[in-house]
mmCIF file of C-alpha atoms and ligand atoms in Angstrom:
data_model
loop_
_atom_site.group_PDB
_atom_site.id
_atom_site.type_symbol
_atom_site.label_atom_id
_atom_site.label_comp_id
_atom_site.label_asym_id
_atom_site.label_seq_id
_atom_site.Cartn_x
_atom_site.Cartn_y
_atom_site.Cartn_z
ATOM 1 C CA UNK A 654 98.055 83.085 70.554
ATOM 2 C CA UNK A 655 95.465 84.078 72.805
ATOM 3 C CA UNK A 656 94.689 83.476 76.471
ATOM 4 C CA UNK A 657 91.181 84.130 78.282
ATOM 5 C CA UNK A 658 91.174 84.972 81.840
ATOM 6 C CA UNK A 659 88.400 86.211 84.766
ATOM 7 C CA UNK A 660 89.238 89.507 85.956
ATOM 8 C CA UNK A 661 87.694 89.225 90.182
ATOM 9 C CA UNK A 662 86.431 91.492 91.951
ATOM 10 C CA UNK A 663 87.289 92.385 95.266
ATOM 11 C CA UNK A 664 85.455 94.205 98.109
ATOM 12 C CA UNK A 665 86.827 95.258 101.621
ATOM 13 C CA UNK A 666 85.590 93.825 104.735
ATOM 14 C CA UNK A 667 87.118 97.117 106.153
ATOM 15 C CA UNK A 668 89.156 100.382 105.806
ATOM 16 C CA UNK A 669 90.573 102.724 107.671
ATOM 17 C CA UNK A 670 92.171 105.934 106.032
ATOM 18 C CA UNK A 671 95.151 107.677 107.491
ATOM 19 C CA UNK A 672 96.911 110.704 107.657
ATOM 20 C CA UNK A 673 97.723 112.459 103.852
ATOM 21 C CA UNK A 674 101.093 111.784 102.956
ATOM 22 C CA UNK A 675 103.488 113.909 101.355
ATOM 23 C CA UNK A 676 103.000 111.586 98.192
ATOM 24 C CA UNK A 677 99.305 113.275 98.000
ATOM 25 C CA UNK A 678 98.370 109.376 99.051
ATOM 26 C CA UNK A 679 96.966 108.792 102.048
ATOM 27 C CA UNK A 680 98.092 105.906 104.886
ATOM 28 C CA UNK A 681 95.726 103.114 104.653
ATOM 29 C CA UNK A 682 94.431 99.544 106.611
ATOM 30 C CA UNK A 683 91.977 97.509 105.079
ATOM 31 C CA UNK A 684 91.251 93.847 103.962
ATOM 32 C CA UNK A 685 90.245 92.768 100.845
ATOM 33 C CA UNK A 686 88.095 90.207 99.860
ATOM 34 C CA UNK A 687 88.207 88.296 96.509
ATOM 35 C CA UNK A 688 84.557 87.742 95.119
ATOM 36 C CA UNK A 689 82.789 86.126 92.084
ATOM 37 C CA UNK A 690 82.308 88.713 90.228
ATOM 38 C CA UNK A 691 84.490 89.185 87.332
ATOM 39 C CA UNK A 692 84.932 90.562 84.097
ATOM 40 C CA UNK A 693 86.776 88.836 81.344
ATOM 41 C CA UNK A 694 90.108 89.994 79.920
ATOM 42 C CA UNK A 695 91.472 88.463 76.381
ATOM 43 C CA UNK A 696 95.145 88.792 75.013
ATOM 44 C CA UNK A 697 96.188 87.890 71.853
ATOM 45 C CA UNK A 698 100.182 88.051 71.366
ATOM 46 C CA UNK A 699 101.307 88.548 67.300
ATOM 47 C CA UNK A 700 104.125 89.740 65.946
ATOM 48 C CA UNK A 701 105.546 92.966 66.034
ATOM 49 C CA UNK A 702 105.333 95.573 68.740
ATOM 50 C CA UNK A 703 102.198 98.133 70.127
ATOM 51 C CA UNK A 704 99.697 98.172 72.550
ATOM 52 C CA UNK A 705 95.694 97.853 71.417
ATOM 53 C CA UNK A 706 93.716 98.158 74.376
ATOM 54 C CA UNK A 707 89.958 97.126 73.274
ATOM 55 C CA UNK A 708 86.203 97.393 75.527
ATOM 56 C CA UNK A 709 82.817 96.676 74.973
ATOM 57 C CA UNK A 710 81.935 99.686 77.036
ATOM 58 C CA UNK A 711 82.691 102.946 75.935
ATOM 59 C CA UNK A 712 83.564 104.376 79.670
ATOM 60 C CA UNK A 713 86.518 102.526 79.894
ATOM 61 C CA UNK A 714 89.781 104.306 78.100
ATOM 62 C CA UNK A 715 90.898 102.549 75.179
ATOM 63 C CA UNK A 716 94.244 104.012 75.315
ATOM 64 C CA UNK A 717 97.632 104.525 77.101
ATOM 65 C CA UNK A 718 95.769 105.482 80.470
ATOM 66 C CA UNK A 719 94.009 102.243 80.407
ATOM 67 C CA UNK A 720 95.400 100.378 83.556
ATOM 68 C CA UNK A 721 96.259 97.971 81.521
ATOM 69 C CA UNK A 722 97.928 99.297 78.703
ATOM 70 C CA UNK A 723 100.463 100.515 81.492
ATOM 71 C CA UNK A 724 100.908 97.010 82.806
ATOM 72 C CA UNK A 725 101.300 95.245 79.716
ATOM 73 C CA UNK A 726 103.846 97.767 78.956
ATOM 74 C CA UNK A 727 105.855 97.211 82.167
ATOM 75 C CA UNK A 728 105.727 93.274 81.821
ATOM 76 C CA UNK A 729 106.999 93.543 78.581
ATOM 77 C CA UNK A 730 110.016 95.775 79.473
ATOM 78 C CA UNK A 731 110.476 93.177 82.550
ATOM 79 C CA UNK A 732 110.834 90.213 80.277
ATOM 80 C CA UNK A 733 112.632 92.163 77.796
ATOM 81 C CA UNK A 734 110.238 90.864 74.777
ATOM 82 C CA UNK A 735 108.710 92.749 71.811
ATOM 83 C CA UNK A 736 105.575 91.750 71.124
ATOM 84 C CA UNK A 737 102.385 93.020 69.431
ATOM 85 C CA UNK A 738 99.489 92.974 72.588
ATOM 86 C CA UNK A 739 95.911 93.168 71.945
ATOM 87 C CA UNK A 740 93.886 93.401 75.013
ATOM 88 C CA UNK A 741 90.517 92.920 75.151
ATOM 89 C CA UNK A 742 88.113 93.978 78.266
ATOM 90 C CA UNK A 743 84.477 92.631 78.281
ATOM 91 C CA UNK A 744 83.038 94.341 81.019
ATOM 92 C CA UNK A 745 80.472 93.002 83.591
ATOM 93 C CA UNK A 746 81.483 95.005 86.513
ATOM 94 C CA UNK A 747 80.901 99.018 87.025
ATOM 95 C CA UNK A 748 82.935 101.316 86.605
ATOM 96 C CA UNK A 749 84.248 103.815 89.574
ATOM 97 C CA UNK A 750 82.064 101.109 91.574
ATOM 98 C CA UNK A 751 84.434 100.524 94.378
ATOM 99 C CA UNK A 752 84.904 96.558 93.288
ATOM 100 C CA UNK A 753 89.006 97.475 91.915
ATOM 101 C CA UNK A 754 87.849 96.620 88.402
ATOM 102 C CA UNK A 755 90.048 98.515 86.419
ATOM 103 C CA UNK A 756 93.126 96.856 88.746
ATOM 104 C CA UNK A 757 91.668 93.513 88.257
ATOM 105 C CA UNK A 758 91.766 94.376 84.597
ATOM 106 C CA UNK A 759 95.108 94.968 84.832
ATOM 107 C CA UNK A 760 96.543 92.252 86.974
ATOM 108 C CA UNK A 761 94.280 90.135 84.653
ATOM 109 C CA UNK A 762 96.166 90.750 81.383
ATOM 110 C CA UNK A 763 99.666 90.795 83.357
ATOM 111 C CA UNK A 764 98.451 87.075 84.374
ATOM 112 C CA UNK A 765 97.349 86.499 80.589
ATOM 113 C CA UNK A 766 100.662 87.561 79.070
ATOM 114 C CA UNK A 767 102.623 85.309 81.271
ATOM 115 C CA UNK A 768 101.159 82.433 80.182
ATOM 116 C CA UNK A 769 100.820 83.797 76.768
ATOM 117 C CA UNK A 770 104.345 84.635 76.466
ATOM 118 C CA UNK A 771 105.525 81.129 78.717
ATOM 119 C CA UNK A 772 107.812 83.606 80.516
ATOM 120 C CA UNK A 773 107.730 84.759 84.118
ATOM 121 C CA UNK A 774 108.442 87.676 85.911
ATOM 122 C CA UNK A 775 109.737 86.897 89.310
ATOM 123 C CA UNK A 776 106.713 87.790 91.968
ATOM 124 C CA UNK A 777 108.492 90.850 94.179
ATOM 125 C CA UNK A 778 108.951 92.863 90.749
ATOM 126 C CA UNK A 779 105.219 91.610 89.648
ATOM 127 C CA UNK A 780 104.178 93.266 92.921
ATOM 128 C CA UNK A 781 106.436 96.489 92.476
ATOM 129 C CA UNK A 782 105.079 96.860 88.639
ATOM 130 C CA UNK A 783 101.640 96.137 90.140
ATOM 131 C CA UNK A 784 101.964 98.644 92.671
ATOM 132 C CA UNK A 785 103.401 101.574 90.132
ATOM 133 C CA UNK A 786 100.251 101.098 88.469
ATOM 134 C CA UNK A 787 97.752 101.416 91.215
ATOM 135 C CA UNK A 788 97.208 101.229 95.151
ATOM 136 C CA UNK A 789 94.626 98.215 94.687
ATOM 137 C CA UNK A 790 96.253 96.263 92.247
ATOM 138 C CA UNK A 791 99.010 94.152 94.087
ATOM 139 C CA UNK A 792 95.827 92.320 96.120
ATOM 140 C CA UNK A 793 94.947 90.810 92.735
ATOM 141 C CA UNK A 794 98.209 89.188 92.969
ATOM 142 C CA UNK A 795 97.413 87.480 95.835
ATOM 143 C CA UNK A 796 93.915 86.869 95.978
ATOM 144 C CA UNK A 797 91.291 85.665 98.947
ATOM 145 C CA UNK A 798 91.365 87.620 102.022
ATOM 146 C CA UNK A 799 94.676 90.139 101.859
ATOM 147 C CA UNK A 800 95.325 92.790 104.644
ATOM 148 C CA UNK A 801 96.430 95.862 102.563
ATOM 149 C CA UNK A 802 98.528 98.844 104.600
ATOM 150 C CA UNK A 803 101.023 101.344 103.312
ATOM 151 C CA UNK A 804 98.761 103.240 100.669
ATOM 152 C CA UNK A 805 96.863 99.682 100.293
ATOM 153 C CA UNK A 806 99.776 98.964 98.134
ATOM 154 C CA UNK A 807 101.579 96.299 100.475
ATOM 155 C CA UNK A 808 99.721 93.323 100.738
ATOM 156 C CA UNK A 809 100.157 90.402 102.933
ATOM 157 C CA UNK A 810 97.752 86.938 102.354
ATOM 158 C CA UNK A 811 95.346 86.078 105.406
ATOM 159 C CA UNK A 812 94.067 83.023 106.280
ATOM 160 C CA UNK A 813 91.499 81.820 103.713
ATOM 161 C CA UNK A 814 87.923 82.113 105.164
ATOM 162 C CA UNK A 815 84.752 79.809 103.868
ATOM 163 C CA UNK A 816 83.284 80.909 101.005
ATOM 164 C CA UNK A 817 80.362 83.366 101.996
ATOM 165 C CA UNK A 818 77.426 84.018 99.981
ATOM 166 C CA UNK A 819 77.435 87.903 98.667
ATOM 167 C CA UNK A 820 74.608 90.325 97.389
ATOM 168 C CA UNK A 821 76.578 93.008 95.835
ATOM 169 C CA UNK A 822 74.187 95.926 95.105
ATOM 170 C CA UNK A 823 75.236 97.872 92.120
ATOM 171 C CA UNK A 824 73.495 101.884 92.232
ATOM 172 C CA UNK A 825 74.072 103.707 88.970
ATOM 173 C CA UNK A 826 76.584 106.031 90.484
ATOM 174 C CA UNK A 827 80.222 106.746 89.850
ATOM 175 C CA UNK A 828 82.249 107.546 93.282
ATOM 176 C CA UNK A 829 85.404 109.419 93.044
ATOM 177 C CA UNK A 830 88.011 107.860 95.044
ATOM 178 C CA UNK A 831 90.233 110.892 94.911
ATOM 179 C CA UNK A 832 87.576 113.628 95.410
ATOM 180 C CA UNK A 833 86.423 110.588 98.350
ATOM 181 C CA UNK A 834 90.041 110.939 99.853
ATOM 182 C CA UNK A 835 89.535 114.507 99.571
ATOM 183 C CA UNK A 836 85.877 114.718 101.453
ATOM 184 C CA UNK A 837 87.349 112.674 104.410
ATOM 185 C CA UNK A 838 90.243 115.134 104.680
ATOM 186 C CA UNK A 839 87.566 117.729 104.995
ATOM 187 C CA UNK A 840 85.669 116.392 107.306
ATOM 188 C CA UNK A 841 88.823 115.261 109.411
ATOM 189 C CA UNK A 842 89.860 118.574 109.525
ATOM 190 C CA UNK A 843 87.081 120.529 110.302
ATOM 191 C CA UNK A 844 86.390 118.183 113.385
ATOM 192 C CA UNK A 845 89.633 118.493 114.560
ATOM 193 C CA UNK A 846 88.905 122.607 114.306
ATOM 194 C CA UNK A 847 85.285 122.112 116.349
ATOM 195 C CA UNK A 848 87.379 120.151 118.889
ATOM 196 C CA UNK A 849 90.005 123.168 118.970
ATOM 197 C CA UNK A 850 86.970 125.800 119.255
ATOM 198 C CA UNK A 851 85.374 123.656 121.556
ATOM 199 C CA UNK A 852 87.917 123.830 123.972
ATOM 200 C CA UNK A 853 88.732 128.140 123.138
ATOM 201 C CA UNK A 854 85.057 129.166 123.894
ATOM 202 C CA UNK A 855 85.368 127.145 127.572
ATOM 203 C CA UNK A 856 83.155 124.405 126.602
ATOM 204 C CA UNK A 857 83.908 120.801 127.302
ATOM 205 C CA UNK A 858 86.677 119.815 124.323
ATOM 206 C CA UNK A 859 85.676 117.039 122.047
ATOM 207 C CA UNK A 860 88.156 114.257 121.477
ATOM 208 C CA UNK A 861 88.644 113.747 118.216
ATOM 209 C CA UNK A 862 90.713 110.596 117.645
ATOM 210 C CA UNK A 863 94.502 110.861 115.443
ATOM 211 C CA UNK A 864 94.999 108.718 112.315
ATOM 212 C CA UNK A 865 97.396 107.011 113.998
ATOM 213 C CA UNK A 866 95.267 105.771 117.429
ATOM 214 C CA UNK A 867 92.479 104.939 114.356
ATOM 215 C CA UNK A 868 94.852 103.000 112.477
ATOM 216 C CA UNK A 869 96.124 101.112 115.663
ATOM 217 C CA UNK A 870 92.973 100.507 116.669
ATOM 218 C CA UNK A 871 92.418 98.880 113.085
ATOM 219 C CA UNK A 872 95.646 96.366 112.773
ATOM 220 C CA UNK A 873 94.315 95.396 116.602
ATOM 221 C CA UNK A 874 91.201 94.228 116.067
ATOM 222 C CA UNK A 875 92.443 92.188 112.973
ATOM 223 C CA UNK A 876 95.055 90.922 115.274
ATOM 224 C CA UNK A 877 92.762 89.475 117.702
ATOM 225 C CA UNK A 878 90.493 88.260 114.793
ATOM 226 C CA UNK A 879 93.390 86.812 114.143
ATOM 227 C CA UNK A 880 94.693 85.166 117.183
ATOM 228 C CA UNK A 881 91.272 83.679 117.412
ATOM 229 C CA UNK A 882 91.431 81.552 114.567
ATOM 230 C CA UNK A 883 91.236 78.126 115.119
ATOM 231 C CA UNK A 884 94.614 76.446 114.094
ATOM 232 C CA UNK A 885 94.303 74.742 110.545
ATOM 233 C CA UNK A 886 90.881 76.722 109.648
ATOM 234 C CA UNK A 887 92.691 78.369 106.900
ATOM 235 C CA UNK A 888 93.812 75.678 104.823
ATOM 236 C CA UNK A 889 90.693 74.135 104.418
ATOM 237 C CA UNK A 890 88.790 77.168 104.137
ATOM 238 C CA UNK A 891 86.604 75.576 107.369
ATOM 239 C CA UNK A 892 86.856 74.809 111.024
ATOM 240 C CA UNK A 893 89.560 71.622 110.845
ATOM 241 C CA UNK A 894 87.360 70.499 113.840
ATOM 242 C CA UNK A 895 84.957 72.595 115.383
ATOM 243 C CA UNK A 896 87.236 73.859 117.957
ATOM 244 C CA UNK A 897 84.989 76.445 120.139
ATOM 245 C CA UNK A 898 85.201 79.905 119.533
ATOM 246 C CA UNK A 899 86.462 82.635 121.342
ATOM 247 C CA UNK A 900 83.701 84.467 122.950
ATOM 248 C CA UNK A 901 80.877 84.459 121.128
ATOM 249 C CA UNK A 902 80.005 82.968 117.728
ATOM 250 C CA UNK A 903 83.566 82.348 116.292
ATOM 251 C CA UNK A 904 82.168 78.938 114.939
ATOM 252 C CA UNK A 905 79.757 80.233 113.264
ATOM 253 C CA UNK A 906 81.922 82.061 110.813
ATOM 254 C CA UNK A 907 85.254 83.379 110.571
ATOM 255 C CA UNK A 908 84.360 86.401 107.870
ATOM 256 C CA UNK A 909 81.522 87.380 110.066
ATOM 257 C CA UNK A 910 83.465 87.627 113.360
ATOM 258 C CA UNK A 911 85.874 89.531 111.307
ATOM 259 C CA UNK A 912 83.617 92.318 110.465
ATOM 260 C CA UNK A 913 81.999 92.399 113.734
ATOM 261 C CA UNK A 914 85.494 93.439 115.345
ATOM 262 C CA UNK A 915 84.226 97.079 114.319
ATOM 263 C CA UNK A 916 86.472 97.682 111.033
ATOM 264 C CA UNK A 917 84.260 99.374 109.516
ATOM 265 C CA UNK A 918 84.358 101.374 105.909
ATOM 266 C CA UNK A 919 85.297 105.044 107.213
ATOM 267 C CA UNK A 920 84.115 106.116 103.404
ATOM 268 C CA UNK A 921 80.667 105.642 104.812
ATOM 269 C CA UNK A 922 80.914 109.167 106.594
ATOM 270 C CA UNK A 923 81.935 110.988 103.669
ATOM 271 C CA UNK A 924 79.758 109.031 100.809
ATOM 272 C CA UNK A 925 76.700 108.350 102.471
ATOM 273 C CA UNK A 926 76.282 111.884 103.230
ATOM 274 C CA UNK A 927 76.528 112.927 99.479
ATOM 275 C CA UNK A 928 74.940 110.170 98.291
ATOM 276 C CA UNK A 929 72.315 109.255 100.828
ATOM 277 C CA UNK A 930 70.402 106.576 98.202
ATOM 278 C CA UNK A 931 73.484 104.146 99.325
ATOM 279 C CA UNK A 932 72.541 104.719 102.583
ATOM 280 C CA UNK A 933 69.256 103.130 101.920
ATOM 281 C CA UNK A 934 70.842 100.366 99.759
ATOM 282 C CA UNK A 935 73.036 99.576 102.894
ATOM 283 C CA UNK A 936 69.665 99.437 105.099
ATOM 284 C CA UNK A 937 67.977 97.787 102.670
ATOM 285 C CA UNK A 938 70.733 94.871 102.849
ATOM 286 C CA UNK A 939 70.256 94.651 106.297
ATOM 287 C CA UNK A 940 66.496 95.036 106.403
ATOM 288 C CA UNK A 941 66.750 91.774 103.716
ATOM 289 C CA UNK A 942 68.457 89.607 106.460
ATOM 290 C CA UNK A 943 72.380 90.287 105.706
ATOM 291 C CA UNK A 944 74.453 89.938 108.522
ATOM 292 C CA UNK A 945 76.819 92.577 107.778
ATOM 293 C CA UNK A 946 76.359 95.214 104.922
ATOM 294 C CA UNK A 947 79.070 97.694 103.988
ATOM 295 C CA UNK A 948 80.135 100.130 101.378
ATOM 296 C CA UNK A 949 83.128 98.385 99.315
ATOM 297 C CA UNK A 950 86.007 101.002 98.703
ATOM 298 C CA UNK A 951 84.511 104.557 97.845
ATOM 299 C CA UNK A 952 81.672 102.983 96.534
ATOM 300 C CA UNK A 953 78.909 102.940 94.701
ATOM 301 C CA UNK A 954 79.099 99.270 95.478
ATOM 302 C CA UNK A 955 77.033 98.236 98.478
ATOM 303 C CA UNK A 956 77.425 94.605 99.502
ATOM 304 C CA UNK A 957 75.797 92.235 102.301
ATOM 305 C CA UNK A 958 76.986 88.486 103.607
ATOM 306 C CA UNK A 959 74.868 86.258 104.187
ATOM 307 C CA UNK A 960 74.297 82.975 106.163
ATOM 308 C CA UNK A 961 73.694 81.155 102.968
ATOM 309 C CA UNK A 962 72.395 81.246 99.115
ATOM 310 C CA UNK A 963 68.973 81.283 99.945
ATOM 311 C CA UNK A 964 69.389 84.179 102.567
ATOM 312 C CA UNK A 965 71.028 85.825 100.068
ATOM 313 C CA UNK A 966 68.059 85.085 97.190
ATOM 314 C CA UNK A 967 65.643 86.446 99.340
ATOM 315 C CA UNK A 968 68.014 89.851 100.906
ATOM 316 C CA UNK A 969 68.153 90.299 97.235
ATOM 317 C CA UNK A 970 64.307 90.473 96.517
ATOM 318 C CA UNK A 971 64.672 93.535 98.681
ATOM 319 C CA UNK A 972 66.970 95.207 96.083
ATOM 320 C CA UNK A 973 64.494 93.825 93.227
ATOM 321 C CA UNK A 974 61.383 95.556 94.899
ATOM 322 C CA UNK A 975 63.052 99.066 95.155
ATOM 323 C CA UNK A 976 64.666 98.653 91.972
ATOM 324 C CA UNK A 977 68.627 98.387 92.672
ATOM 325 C CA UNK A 978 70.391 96.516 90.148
ATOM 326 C CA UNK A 979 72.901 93.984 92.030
ATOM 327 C CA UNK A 980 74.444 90.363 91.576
ATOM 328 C CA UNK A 981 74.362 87.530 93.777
ATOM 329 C CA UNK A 982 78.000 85.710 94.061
ATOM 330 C CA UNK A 983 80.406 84.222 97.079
ATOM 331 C CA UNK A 984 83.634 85.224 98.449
ATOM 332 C CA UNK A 985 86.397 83.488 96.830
ATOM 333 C CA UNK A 986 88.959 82.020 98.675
ATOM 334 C CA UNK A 987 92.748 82.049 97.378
ATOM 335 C CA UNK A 988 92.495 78.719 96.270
ATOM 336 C CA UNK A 989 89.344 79.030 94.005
ATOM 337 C CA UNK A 990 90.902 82.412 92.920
ATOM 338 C CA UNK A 991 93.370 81.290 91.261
ATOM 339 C CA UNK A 992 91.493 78.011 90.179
ATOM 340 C CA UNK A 993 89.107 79.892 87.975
ATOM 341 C CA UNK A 994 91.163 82.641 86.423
ATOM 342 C CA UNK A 995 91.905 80.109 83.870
ATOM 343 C CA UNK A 996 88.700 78.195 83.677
ATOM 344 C CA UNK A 997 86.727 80.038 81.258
HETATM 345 O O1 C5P B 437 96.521 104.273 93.490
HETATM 346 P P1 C5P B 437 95.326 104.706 92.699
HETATM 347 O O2 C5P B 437 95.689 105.131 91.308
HETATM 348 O O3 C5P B 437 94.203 103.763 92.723
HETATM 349 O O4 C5P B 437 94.804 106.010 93.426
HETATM 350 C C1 C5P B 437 93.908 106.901 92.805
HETATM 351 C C2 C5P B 437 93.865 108.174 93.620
HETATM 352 O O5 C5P B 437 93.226 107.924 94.870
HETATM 353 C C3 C5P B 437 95.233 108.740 93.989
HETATM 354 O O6 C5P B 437 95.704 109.605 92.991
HETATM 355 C C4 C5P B 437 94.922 109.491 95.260
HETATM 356 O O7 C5P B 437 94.320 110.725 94.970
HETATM 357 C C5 C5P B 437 93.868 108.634 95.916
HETATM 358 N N1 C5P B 437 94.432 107.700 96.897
HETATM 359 C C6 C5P B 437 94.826 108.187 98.128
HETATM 360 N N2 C5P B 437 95.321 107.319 99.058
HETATM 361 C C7 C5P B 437 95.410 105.997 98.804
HETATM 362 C C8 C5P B 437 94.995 105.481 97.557
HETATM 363 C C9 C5P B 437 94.513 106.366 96.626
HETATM 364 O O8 C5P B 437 94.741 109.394 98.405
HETATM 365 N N3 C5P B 437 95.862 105.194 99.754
#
């Protein structure tokens, strides 16, 4: 028995990173975004028992530390079944790209078995296996727009947003979350010293703002996205009826005014720096007519919304004439989410 399924991607339309727990995670607000993009994830149940984890590209572990090795192995404990797994990854999206491929992987083949097996595990314990695994995997439970907080981990659904066409630019560059985590706390921390030796040495101190006034800051400005919304926009994934925005442009589009509320991608200050090629990518998106570019995750992934396809086409020229590899695609909502996981 085997059963195909799309492994999304997702990007975030924002992300703000917290203090460092005593977990060695760090506190975290962002919202994810569903997108096009997928890879494609095969499982083929037999008889017997073991774990074969199989990719066409050799970067990706083929063993227990495979994301999904460790989720296949949880889902069978949960449903109590023995079972010989073979799980195959065909990869289309980078890896270490920022786009939570290896957790869509893994969310992919928990999906996969389900149906494979005709058994269920009840969703809070999908979410609590899916969250032992990795920060970004529980929004793959979910899909569409998700606000993620805790370490990213806890994930609540947001109203679905029309679909919005995407230019994800793809730079040959593997990001590393942790060592990004670790850059920020750098940075944090020697700020927080200049604002200390600011204030020693007489000069005028500079106010350097806590994780926590950050963070509020963040889950504010998605609150008042969110009290903006037209009632009913969400279920149809468009304005039930026009109703007039709040201020300016809310009619124009829901994602947009989201990411115009200023919740931005604070990985920008510690990757662009390193890595100041994305930097251009991001300009280069914006130069091509997006109307909002951002780093998704830690990167390398660089992506840009646009007004429609044909904006997109041409933003993406841009890429074409410097010579960025990237992919044209949409924002999923929930809906079409889970509509084409199975429709391939
Ligand atoms: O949860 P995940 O396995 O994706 O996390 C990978 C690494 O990224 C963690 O080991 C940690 O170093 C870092 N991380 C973090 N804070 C988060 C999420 C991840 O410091 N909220």
């Amino acid at each position: 028995m085997t059963v195909t399924v799309r492994s999304f991607a997702k990007i975030n339309l924002g992300l703000c990173i917290g203090a460092l727990r005593a977990d060695g995670f760090h506190e975290l607000h962002t919202v994810y975004q569903t997108i096009g993009l997928h890879d494609i994830v095969r499982v083929t149940i037999g008889r017997g028992s073991g774990i074969e984890i199989r990719c066409n590209d050799p970067s990706v572990p083929q063993n227990e530390s495979n994301t999904c090795y460790h989720m296949a192995e949880r889902a069978l404990g949960a449903l109590k079944v023995k079972a010989q797994v073979l799980i195959e990854i065909e990869k289309q999206l980078p890896v270490q790209g920022g786009l939570g491929g290896a957790s869509g992987n893994a969310v992919a083949a928990l999906i996969a078995l389900e149906r494979g097996l005709k058994k269920q595990i009840p969703g809070s314990e999908k979410l609590r296996i899916a969250s032992e695994t990795g920060s970004d995997l529980p929004l793959f439970l979910v899909g569409g727009t998700v606000l993620g907080v805790g370490r990213g981990e806890q994930v609540y659904p947001l109203p679905n947003l029309p679909p919005t066409a995407c230019v994800v630019a793809l730079p040959p560059i593997g990001v590393s979350t942790p060592k990004a985590f670790a850059d920020w706390d750098l940075m944090v921390s020697g700020q927080r010293d200049a604002a200390g030796s600011g204030s020693a040495s007489g000069a005028p101190k500079l106010t350097v703002r806590s994780h926590s006034d950050r963070m509020l800051m963040f889950s504010r400005r998605v609150s008042a996205w969110l009290s903006g919304l037209p009632e009913g926009e969400s279920k149809l994934g468009r304005p039930k009826s026009g109703v007039p925005a709040r201020g300016r442009g809310r009619a124009e589009s829901p994602l947009l005014d989201l990411v115009r509320t200023g919740i931005e991608n604070d990985f920008e200050q510690v990757v662009f720096p390193q890595y100041p090629e994305l930097r251009e990518v991001k300009c280069l998106l914006e130069r091509g007519g997006a109307v909002y570019a951002s780093l998704s995750g830690s990167g390398a992934a660089i992506y840009g919304l646009f007004a429609s396809r044909t904006a997109a086409e041409k933003g993406a020229a841009k890429l074409e004439k410097s010579g960025v590899p990237f992919q044209i695609t949409t924002t999923l909502t929930r809906q079409q989410y889970w509509s084409k996981i199975f429709d391939c």
